[in-house]
Short mmCIF file of C-alpha atoms in Angstrom, two decimals:
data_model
loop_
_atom_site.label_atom_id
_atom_site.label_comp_id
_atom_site.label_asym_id
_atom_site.label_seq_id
_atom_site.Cartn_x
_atom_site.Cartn_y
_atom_site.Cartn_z
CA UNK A 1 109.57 121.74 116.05
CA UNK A 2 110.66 118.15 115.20
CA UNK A 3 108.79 116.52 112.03
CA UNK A 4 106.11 114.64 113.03
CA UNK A 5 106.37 110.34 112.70
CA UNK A 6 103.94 108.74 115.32
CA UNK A 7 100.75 107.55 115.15
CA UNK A 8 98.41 105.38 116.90
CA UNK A 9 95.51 104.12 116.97
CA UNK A 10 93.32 104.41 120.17
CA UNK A 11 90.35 102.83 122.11
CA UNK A 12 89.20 100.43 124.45
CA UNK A 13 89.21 97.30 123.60
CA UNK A 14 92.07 97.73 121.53
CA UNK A 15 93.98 94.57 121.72
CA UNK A 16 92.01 92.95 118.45
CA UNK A 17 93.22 95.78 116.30
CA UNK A 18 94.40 95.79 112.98
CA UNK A 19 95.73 98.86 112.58
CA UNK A 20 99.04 98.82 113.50
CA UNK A 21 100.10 96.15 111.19
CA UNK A 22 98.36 98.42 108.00
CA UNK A 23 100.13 101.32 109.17
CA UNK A 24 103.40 99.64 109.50
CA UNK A 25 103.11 97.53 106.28
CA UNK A 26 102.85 100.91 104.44
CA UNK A 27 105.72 102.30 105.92
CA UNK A 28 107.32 99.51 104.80
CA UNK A 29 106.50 99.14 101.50
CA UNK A 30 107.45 102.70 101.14
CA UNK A 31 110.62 103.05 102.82
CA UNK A 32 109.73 105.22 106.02
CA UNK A 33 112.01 104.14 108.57
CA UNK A 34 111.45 106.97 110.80
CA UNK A 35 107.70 106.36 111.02
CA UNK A 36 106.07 104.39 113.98
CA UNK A 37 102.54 103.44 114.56
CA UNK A 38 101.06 102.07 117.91
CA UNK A 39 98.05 101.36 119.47
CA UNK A 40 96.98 102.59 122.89
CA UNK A 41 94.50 101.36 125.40
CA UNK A 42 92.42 104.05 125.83
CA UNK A 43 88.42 104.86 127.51
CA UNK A 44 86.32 108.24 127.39
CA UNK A 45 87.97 109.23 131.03
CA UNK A 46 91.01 109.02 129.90
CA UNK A 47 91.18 110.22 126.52
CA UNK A 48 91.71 114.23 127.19
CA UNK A 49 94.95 113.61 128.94
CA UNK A 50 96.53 111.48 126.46
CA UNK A 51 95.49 113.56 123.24
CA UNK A 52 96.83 116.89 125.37
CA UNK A 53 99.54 115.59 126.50
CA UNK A 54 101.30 114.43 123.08
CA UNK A 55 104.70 116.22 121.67
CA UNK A 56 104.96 117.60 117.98
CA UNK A 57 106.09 114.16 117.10
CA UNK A 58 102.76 113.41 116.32
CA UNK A 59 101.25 113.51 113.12
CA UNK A 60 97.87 112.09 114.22
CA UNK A 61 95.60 109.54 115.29
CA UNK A 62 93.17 106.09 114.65
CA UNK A 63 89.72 106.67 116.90
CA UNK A 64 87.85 103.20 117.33
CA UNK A 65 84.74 102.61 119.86
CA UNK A 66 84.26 104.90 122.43
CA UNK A 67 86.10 107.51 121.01
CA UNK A 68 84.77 108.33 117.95
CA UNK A 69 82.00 110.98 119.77
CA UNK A 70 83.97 111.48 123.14
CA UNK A 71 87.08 113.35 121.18
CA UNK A 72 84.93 115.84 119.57
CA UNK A 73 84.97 118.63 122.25
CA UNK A 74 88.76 118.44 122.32
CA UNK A 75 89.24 119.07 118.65
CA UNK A 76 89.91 122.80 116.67
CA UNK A 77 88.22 121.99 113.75
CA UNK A 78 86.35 119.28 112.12
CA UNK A 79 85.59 118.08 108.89
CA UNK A 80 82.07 118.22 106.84
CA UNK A 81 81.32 114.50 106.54
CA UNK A 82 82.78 114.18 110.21
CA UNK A 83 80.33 116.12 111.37
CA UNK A 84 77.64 115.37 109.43
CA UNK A 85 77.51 111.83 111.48
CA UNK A 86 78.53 112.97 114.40
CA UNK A 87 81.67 110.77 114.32
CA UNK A 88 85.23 111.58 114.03
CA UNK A 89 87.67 108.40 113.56
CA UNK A 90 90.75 110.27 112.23
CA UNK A 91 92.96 113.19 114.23
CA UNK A 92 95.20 114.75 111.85
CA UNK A 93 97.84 117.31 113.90
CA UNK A 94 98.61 120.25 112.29
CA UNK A 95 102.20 122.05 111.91
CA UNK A 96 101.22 124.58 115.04
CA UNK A 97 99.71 121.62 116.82
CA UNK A 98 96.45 122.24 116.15
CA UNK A 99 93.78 119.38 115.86
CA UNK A 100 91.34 118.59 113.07
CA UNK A 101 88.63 115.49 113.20
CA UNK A 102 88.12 113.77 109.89
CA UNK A 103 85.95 110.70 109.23
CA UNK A 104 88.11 108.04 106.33
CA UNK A 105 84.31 105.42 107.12
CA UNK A 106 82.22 107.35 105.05
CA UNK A 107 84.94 107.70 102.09
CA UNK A 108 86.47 103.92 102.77
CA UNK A 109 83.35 102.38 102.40
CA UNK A 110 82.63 104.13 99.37
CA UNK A 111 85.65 103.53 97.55
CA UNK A 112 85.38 99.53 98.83
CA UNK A 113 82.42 99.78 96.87
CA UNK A 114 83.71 101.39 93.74
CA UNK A 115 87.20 98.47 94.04
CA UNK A 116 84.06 95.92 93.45
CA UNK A 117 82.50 97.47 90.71
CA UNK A 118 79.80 99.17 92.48
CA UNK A 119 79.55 102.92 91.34
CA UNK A 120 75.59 103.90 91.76
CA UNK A 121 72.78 101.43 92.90
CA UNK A 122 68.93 102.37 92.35
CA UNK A 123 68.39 101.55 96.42
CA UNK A 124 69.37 100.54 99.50
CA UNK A 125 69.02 99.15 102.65
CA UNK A 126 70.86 99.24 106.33
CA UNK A 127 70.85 96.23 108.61
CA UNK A 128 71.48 98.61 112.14
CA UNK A 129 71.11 101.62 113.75
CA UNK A 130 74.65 102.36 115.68
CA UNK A 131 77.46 104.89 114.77
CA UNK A 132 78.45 102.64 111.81
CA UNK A 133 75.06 102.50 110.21
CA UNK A 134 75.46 106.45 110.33
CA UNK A 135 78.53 106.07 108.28
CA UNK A 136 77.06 104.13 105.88
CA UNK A 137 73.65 106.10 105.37
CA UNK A 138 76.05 109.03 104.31
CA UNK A 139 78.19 106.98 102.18
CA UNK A 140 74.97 105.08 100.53
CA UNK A 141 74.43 109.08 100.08
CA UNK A 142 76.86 109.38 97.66
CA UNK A 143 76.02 106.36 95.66
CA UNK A 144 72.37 105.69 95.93
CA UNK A 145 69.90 107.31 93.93
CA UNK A 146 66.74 106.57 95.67
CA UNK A 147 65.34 105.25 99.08
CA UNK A 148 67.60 103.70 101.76
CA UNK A 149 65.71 101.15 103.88
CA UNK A 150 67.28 100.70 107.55
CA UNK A 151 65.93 97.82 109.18
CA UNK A 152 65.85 98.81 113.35
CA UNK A 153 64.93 96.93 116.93
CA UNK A 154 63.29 99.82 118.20
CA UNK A 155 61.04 102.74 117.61
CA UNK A 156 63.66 105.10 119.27
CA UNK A 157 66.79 104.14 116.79
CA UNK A 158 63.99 104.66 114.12
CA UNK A 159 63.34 108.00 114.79
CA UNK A 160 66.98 108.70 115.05
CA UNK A 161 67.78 107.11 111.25
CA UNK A 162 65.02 109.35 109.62
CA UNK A 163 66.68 112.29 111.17
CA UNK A 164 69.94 111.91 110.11
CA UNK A 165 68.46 110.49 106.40
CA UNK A 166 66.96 114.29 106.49
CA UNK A 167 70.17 115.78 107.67
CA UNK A 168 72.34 114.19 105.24
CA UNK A 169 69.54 114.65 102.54
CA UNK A 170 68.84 110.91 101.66
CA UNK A 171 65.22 109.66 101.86
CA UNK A 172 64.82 106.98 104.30
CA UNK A 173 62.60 104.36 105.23
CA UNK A 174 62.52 102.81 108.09
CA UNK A 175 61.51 99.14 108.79
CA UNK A 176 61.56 96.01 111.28
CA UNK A 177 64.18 94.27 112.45
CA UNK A 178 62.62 90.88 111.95
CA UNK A 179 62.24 91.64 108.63
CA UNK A 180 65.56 92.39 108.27
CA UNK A 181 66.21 89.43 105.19
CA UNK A 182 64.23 91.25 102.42
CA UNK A 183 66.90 93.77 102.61
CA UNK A 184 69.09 91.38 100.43
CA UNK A 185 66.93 90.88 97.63
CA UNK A 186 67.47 94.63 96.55
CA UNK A 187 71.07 96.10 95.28
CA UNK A 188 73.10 96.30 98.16
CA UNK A 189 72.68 95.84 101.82
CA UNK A 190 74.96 96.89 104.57
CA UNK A 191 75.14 95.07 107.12
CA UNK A 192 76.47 97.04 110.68
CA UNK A 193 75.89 94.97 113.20
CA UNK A 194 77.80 93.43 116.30
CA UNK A 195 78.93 89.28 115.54
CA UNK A 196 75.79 87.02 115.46
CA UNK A 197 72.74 89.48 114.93
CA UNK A 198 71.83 88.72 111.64
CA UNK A 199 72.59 84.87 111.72
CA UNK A 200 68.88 84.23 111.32
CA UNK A 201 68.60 85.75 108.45
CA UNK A 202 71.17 83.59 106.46
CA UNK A 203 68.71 80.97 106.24
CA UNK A 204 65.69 82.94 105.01
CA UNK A 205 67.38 83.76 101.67
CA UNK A 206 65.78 82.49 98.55
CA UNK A 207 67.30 83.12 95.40
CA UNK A 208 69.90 85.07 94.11
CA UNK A 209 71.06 87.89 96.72
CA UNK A 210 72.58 91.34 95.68
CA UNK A 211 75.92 92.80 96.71
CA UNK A 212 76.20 92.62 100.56
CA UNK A 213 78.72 94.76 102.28
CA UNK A 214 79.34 93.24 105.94
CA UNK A 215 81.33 94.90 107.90
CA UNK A 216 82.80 93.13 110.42
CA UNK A 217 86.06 91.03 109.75
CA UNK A 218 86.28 88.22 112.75
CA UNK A 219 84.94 85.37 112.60
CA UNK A 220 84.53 85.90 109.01
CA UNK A 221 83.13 84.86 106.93
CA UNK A 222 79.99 85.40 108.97
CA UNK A 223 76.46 83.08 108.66
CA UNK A 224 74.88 85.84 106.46
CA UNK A 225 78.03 86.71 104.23
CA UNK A 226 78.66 82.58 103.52
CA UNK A 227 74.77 81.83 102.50
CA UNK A 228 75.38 84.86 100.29
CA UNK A 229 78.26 83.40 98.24
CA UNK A 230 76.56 80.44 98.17
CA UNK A 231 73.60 81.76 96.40
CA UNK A 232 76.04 83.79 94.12
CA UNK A 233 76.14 87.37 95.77
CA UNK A 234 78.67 89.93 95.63
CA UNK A 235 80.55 90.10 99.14
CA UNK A 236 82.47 92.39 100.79
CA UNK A 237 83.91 92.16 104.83
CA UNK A 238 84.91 94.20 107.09
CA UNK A 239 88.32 94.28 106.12
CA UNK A 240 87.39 96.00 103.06
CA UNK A 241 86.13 98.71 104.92
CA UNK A 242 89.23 98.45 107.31
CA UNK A 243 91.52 98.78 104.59
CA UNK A 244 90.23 102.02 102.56
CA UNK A 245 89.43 103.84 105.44
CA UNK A 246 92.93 103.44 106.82
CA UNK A 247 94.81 104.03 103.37
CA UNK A 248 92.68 107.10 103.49
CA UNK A 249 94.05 107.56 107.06
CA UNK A 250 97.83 106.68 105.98
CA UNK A 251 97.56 109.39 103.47
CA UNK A 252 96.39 112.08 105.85
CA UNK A 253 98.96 111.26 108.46
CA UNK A 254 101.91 111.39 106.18
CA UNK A 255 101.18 113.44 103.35
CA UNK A 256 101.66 110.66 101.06
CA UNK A 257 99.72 111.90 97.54
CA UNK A 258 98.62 108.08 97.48
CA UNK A 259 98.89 105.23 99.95
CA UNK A 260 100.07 101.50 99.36
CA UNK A 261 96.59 99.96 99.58
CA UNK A 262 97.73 96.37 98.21
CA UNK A 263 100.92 96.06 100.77
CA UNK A 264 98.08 97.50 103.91
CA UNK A 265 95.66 95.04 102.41
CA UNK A 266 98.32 92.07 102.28
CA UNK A 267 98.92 93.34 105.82
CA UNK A 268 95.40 92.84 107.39
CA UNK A 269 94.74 89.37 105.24
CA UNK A 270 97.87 88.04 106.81
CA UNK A 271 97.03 89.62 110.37
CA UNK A 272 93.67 87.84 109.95
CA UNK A 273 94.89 84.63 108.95
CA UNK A 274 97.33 84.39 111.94
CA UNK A 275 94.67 85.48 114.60
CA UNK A 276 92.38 82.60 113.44
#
């Protein structure tokens, strides 16, 4: 068996992804020539034949959207925060080929966090519903120490929050969407929604906002993240998130005790800059 130096990152779209050039830039900065790190257009349908059909060069693999659900039934074993939201993002491949689903969201936003000085908040609140507001109600898990408020469109995706808040063992509260700007008046906020959603609420702040995490990266800096740093709030983007999750990825992959998270972060920032 041949030791293992590929990786990839896979999903559909994929073209916007900023993966590869993290990936890379830490092989770089670290010497590993022999390493190579790709990214793969790939949908639900055709995900079991491309997983099944890889070599022992492979050491593992990047899940984005559709994936992160869809490669579950083709793994051997699977992580505890992985499966306590239901979403793997990270394939590591062991020596005898076998296939274990991690999740580096939960842990990568968490750390993000703890870069910016934010260790333990009294409360929280979730702007979303999806598979990344899952990821962050189990990282706010780790760092909150009372409610999490998850602001929600629909009685359904309600429902489905204060299950998983009871599953993961964090107290939530559920509230409406159009409400959605008092979230930023408390501690933190996470934001998980797609480009545009919470524009409207940028202009309903008053005063002084917490720390808002935001977690998209493109356009950035979104409405909501700019009238937050104007008013003096802590920040964070999506390519803080991006960033952590994948040094936490990088480290898995290679066996690397601790990955080069200001070369991967130089990386993305310059990947960014050039896209724009």
């Amino acid at each position: 068996m041949t030791n293992p130096h590929r990786a990839a990152v896979l999903g559909s779209p994929i073209a916007h992804s900023l993966s590869p050039a993290l990936h890379r830039a830490g092989y770089a900065a670290l010497g590993m020539d022999g390493w190579r790190y790709d990214r793969y257009e790939i949908d639900e349908a055709a995900l079991e034949a491309f997983v099944t059909g890889l070599d022992a060069d492979w050491a593992g693999l990047s899940l984005t959207m559709p994936l992160k659900r869809a490669i579950l039934p083709l793994l051997d074993t699977v992580s505890d925060t992985a499966r306590s939201v239901d979403a793997v993002n990270t394939v590591v491949f062991g020596p005898d080929g076998r296939r274990h689903g991690d999740n580096t969201d939960v842990p990568g936003l968490v750390n993000a966090l703890r870069e910016r000085g934010v260790g333990r908040v009294g409360s929280a609140a979730v702007l979303g519903a999806g598979a990344t507001a899952s990821s962050a109600l189990a990282a706010l898990g780790q760092i909150c120490d009372g409610e999490v408020t998850v602001y929600v469109r629909s009685a359904e995706r309600a429902a489905e929050m204060r299950e998983l808040g009871e599953k993961l063992g964090v107290p939530v509260r559920t509230a409406d969407w159009a409400d959605g700007a008092r979230a930023l008046a408390g501690p933190l906020t996470v934001s998980t929604t797609p480009v545009g959603a919470t524009d409207g609420f940028a202009a309903q702040l008053t005063g002084a906002p917490g720390v808002l995490f935001d977690v998209l990266y493109h356009p950035w800096p979104t409405a909501l993240a700019a009238a937050c740093l104007e008013r003096g709030g802590t920040v964070l983007g999506g390519l803080d998130l991006l960033v952590h999750q994948a040094v936490l990825q990088f480290e898995r992959f290679t066996g690397v005790e601790r990955g080069p998270l200001a070369a991967m972060r130089a990386a993305g920032e310059a990947a960014l800059a050039s896209s724009s």
